[in-house]
PDB file of C-alpha atoms in Angstrom:
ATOM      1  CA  UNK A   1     -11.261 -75.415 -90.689  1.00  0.00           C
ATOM      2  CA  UNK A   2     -14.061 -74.715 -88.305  1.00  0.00           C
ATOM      3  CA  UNK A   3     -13.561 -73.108 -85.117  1.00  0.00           C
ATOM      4  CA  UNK A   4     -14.917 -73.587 -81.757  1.00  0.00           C
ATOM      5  CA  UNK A   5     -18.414 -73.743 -81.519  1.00  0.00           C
ATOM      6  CA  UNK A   6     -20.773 -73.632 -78.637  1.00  0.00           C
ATOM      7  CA  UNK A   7     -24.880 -73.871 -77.763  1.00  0.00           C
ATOM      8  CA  UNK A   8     -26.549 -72.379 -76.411  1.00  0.00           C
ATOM      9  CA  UNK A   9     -25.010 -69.233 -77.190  1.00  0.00           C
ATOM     10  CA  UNK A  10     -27.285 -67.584 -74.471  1.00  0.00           C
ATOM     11  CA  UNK A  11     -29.703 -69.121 -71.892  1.00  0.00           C
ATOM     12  CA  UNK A  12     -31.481 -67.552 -68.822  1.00  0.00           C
ATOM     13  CA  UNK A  13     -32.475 -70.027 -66.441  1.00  0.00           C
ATOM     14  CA  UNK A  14     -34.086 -70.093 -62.616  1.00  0.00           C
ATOM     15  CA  UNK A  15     -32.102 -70.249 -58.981  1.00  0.00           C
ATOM     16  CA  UNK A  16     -32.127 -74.067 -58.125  1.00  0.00           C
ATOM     17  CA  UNK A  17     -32.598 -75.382 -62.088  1.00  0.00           C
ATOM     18  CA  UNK A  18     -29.842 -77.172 -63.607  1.00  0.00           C
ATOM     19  CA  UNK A  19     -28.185 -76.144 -67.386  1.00  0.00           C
ATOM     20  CA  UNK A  20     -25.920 -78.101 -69.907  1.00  0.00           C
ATOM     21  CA  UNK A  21     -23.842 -76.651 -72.259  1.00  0.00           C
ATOM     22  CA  UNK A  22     -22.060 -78.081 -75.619  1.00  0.00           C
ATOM     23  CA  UNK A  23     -19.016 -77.770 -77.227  1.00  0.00           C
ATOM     24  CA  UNK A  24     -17.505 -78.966 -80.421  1.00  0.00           C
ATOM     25  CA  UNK A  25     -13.927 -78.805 -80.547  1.00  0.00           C
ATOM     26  CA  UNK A  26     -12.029 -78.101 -83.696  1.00  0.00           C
ATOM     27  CA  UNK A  27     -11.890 -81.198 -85.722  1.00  0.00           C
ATOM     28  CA  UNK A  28      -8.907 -82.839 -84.993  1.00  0.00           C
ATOM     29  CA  UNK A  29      -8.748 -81.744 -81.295  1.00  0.00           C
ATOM     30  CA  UNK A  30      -8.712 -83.829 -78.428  1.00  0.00           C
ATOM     31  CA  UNK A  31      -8.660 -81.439 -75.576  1.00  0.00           C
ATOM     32  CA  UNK A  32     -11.519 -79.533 -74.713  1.00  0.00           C
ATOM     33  CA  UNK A  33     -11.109 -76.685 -71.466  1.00  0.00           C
ATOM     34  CA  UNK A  34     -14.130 -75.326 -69.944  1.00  0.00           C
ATOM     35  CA  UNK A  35     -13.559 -71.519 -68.129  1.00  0.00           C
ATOM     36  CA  UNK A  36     -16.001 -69.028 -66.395  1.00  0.00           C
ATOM     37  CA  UNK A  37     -15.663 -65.455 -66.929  1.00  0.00           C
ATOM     38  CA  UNK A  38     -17.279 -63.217 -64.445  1.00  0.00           C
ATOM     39  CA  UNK A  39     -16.804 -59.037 -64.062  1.00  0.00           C
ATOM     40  CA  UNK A  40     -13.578 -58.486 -61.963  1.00  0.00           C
ATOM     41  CA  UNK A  41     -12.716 -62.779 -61.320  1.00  0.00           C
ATOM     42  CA  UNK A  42     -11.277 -62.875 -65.226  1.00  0.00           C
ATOM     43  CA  UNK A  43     -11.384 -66.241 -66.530  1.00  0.00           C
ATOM     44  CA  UNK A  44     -11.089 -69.252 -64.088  1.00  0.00           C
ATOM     45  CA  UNK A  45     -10.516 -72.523 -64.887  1.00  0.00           C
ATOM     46  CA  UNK A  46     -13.007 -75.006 -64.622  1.00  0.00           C
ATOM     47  CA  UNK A  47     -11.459 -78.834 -65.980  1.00  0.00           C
ATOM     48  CA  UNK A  48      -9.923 -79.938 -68.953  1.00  0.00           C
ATOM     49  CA  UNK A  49     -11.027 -83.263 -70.769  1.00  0.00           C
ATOM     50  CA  UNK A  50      -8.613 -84.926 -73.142  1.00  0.00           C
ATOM     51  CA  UNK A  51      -9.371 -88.412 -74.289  1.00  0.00           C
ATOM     52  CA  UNK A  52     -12.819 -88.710 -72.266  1.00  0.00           C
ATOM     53  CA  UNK A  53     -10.712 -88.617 -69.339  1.00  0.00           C
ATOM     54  CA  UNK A  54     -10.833 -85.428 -67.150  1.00  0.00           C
ATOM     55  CA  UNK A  55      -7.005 -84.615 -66.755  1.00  0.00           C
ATOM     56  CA  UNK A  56      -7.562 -81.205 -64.485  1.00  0.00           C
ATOM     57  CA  UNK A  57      -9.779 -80.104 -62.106  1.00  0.00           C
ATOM     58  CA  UNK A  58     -10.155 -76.284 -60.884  1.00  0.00           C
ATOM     59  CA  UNK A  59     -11.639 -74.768 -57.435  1.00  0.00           C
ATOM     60  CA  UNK A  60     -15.108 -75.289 -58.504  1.00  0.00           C
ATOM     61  CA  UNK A  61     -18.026 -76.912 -56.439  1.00  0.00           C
ATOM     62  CA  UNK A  62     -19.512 -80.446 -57.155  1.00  0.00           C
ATOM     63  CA  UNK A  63     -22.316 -78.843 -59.012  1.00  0.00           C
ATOM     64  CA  UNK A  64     -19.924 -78.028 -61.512  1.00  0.00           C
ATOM     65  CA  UNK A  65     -19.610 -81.267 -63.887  1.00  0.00           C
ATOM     66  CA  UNK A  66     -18.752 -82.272 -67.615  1.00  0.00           C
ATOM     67  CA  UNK A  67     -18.042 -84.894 -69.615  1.00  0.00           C
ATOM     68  CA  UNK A  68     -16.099 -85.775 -73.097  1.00  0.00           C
ATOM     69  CA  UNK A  69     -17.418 -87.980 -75.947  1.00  0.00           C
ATOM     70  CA  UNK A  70     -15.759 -90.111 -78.081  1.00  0.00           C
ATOM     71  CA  UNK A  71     -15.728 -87.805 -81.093  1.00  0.00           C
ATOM     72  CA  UNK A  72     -14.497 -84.907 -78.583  1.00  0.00           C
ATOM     73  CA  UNK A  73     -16.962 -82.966 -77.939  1.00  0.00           C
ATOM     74  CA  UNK A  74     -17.653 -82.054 -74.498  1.00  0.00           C
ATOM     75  CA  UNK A  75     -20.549 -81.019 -72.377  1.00  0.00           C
ATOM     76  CA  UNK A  76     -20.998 -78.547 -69.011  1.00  0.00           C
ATOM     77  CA  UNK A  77     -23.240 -79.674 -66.029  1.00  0.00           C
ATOM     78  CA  UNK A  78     -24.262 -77.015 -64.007  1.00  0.00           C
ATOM     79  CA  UNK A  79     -26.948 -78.279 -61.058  1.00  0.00           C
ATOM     80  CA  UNK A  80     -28.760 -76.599 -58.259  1.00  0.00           C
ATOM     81  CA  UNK A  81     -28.444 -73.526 -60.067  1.00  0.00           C
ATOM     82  CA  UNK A  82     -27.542 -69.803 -58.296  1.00  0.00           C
ATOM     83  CA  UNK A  83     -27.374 -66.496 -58.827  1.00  0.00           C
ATOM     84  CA  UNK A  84     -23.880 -66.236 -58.745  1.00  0.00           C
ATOM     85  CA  UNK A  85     -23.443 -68.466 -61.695  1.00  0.00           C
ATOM     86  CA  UNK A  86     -24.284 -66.526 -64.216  1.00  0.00           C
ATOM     87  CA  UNK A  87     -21.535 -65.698 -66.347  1.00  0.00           C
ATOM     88  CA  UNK A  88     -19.879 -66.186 -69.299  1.00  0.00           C
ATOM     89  CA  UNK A  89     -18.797 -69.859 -70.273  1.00  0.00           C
ATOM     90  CA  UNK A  90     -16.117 -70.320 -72.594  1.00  0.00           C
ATOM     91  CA  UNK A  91     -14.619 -73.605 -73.982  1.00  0.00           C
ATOM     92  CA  UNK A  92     -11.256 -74.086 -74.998  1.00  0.00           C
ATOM     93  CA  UNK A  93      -9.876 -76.982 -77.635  1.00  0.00           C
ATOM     94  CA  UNK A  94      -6.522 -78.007 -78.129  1.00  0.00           C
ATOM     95  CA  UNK A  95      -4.666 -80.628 -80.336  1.00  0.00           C
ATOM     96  CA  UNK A  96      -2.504 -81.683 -77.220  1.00  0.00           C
ATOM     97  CA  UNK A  97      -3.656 -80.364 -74.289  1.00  0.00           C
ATOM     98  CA  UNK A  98      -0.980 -78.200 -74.008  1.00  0.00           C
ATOM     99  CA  UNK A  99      -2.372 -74.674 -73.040  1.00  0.00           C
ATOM    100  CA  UNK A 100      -0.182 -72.471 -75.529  1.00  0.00           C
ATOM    101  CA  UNK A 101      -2.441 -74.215 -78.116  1.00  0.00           C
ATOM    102  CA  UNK A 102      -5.782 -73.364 -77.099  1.00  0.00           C
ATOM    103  CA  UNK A 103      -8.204 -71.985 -79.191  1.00  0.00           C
ATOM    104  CA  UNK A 104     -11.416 -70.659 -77.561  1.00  0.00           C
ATOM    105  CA  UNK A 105     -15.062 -70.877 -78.664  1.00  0.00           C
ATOM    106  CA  UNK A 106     -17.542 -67.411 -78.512  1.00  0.00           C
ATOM    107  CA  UNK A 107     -18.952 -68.906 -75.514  1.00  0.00           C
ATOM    108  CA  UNK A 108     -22.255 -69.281 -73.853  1.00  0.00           C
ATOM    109  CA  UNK A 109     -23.732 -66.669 -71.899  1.00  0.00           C
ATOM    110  CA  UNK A 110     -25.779 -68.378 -69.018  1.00  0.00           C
ATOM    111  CA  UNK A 111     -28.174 -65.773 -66.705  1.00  0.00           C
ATOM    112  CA  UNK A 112     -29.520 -67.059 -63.763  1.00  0.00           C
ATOM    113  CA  UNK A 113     -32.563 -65.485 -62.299  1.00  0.00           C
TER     114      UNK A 113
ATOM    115  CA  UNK B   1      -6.882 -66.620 -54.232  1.00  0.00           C
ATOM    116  CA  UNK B   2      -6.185 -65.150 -57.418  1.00  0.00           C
ATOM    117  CA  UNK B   3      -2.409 -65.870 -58.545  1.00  0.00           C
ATOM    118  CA  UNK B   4      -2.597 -63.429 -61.513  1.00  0.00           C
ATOM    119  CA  UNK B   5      -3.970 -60.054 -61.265  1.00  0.00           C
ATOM    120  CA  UNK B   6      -4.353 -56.919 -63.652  1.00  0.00           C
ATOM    121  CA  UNK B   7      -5.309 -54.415 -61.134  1.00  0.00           C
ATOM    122  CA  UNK B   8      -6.181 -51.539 -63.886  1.00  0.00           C
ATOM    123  CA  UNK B   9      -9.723 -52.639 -65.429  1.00  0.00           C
ATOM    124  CA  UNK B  10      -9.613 -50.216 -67.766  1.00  0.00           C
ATOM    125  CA  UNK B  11      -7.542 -47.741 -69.685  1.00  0.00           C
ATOM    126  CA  UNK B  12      -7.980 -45.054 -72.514  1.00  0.00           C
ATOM    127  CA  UNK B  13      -5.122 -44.455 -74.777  1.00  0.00           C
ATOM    128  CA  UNK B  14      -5.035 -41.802 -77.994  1.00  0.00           C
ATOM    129  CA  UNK B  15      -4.963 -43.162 -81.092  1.00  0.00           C
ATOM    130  CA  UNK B  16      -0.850 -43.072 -82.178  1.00  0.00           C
ATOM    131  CA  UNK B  17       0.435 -43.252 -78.664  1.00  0.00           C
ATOM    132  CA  UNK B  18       1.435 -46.527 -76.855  1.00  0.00           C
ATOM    133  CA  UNK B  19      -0.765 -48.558 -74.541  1.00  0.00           C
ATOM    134  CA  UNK B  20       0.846 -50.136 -71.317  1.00  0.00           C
ATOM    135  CA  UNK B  21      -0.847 -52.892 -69.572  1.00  0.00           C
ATOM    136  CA  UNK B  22       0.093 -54.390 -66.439  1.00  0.00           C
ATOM    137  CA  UNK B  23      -0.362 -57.357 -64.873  1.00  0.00           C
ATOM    138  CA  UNK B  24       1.062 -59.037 -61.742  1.00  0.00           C
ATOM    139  CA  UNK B  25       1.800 -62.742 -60.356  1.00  0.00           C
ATOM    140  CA  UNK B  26       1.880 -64.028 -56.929  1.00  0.00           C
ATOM    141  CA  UNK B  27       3.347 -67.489 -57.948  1.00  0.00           C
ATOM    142  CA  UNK B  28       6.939 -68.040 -58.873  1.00  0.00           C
ATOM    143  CA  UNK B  29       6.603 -71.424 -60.290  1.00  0.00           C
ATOM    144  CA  UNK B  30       5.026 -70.096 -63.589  1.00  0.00           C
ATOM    145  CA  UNK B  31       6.623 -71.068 -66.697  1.00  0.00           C
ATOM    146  CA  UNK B  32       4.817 -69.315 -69.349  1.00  0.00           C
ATOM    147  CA  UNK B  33       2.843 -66.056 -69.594  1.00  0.00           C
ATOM    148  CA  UNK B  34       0.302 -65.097 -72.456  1.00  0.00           C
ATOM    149  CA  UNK B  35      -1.960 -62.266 -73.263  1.00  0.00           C
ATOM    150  CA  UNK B  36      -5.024 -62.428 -74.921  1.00  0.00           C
ATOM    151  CA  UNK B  37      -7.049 -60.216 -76.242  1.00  0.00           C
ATOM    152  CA  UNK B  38     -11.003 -60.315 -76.566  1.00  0.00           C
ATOM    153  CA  UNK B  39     -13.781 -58.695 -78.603  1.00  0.00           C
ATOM    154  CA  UNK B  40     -17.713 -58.683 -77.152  1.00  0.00           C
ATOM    155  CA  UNK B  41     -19.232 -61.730 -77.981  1.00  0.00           C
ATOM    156  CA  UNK B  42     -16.278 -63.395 -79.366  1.00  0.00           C
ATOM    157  CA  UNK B  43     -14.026 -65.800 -77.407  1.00  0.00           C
ATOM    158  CA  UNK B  44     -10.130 -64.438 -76.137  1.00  0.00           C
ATOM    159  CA  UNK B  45      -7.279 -64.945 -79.381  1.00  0.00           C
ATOM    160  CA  UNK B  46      -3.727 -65.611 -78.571  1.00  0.00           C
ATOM    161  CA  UNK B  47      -2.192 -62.322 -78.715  1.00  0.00           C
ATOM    162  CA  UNK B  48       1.875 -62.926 -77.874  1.00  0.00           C
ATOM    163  CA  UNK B  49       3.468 -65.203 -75.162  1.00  0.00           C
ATOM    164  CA  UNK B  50       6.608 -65.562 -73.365  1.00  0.00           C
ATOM    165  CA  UNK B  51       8.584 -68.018 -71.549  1.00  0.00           C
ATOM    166  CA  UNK B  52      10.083 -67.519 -68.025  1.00  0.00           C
ATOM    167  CA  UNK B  53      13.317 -67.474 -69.174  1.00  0.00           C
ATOM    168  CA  UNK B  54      13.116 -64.372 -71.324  1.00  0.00           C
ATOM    169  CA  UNK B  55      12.876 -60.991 -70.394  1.00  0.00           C
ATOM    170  CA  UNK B  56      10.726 -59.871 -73.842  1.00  0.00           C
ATOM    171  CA  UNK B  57       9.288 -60.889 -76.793  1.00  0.00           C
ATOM    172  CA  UNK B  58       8.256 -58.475 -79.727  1.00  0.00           C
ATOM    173  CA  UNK B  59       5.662 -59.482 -82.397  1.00  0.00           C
ATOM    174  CA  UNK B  60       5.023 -56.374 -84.520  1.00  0.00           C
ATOM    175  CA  UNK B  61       3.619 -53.708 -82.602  1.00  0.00           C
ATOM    176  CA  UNK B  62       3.156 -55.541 -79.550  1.00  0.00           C
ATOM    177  CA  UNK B  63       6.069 -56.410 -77.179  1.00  0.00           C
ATOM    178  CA  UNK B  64       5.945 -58.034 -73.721  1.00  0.00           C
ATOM    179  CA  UNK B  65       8.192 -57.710 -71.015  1.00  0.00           C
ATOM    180  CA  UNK B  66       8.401 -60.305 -67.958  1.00  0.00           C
ATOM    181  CA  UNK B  67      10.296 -59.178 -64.816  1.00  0.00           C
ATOM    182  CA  UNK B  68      10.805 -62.154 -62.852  1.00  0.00           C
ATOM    183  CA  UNK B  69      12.060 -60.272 -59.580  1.00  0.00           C
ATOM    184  CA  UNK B  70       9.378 -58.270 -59.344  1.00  0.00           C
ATOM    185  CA  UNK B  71       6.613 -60.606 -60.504  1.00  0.00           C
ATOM    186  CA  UNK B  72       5.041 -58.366 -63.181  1.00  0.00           C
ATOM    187  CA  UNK B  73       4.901 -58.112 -67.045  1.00  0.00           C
ATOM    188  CA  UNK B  74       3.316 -55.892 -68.981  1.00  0.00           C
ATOM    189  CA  UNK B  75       2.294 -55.708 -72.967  1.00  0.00           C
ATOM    190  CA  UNK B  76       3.289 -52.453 -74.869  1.00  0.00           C
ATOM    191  CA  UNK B  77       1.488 -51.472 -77.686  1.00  0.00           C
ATOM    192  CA  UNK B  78       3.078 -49.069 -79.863  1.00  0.00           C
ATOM    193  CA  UNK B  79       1.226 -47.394 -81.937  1.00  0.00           C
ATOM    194  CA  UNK B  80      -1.648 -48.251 -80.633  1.00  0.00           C
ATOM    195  CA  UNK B  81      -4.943 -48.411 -83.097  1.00  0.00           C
ATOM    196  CA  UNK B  82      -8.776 -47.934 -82.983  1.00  0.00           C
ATOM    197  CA  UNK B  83      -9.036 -51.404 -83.258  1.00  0.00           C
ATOM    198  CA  UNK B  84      -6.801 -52.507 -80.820  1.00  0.00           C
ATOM    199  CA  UNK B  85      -9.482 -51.753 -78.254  1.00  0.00           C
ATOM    200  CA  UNK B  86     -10.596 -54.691 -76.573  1.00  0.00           C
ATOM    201  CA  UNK B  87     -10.124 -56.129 -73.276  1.00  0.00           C
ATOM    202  CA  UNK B  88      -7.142 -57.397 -72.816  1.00  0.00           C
ATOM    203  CA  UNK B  89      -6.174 -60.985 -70.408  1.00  0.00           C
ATOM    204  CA  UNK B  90      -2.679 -61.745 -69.238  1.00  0.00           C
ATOM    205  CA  UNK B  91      -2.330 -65.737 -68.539  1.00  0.00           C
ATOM    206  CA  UNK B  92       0.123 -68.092 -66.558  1.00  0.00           C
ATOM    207  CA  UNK B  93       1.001 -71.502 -66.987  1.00  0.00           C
ATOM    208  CA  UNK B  94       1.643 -74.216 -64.057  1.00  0.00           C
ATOM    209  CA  UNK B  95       4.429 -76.560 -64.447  1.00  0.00           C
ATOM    210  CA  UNK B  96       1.846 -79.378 -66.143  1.00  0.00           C
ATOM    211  CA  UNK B  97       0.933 -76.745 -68.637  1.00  0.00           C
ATOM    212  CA  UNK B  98      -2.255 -77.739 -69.189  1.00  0.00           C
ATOM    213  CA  UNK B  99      -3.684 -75.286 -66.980  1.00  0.00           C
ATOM    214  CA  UNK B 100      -4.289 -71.289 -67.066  1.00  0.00           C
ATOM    215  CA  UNK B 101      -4.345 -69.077 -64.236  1.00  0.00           C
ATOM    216  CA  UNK B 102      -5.922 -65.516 -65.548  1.00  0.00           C
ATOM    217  CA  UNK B 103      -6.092 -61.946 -64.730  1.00  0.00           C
ATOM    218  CA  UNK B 104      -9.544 -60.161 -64.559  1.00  0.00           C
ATOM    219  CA  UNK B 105      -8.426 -58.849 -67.454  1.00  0.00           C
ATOM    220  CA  UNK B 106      -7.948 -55.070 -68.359  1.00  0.00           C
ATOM    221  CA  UNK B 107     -10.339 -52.476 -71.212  1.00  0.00           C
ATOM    222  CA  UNK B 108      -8.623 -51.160 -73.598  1.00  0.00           C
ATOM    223  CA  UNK B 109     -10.232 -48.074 -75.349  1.00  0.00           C
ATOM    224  CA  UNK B 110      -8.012 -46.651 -77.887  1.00  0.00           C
ATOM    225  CA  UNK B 111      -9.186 -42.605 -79.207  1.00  0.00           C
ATOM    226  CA  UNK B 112      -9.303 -41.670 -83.095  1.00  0.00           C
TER     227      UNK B 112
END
């Protein structure tokens, strides 16, 4: 079975641009987690889609958006780009939702300049 | 407001002799606890788990202890291996488990 795969897998873009990122779930999946991983902040939490339907939200600003499609896979808005987003994003899948299930993807490394 | 924290980023261990990480947990409503560990450019793999109402769980050479009282658990290698080195993420679960509160995670380097 294929894992969790994500594009870009790196991408540099400019303060005040705006970025999407993709990522397929494992087939079969219907929960897709994003996460940002920054030096000393670990991973946080970004939302969770199951169903097309975000189910959870984390303590991220309205520039901060996604979606879910009908065949799963799920994409990351980022607007108004700043420095301070650059990180890396991972994506999570999950047959359930429930979080002892995850599986994550390699991630996308986004640099803002 | 971080509600998990591993307050050691990093931590160099001889090859043979057991690794110790720490990690600590401001919220007593967690039900679950997991640690992960992650290779560069790769994305964080389940390592071992455990549930609030246990005290340890032992998979091989990795064994976690949870002390509920004091808010902390911590993941014991033993022996620990040249390619155990990775960083290393404790996790907690909420009550709706569909949500993951991590640590900042914590460098393993293990020594030939």
């Amino acid at each position: 079975k294929a894992g969790v795969t994500q594009t870009p897998r790196y991408l540099i873009k400019t303060r005040g641009q705006q970025v999407t990122l993709s990522c397929s779930p494992i087939s079969g999946h219907r929960s897709v987690s994003w996460y940002q991983q920054t030096p000393g902040q670990g991973l946080q939490f970004l939302f969770e889609y199951f169903s097309e339907t975000q189910r959870n939200k984390g303590n991220f600003p309205g520039r901060f958006s996604g979606r879910q499609f009908s065949n799963s896979r799920s994409e990351m808005n980022v607007s108004t780009l700043e420095l301070g987003d650059s990180a890396l994003y991972l994506c999570a899948s999950s047959p359930t939702g429930r979080a002892t299930e995850q599986y994550f993807g390699p991630g996308t490394r986004l640099t803002v300049t | 407001d971080q509600q998990v924290k591993q307050n050691s980023p990093s931590l160099s261990v001889q090859e043979g002799r057991i690794s110790i990480l720490n990690c600590d947990y401001t919220n007593s409503m967690f039900d679950y606890f997991l640690w992960y560990k992650k290779y560069p450019a790769e994305g964080p793999t389940f390592l071992i788990s455990i549930s609030s109402i246990k005290d340890k769980n032992e998979d091989g050479r990795f064994t976690v202890f949870l002390n509920k009282s004091a808010k902390h658990l911590s993941l014991h290698i033993v022996p620990s291996q040249p390619g155990d080195s990775a960083v290393y993420f404790c996790a907690a679960i909420g009550k709706d488990f569909n949500k993951f509160y991590f640590g900042s995670g914590t460098k393993l380097n293990v020594k030939p």
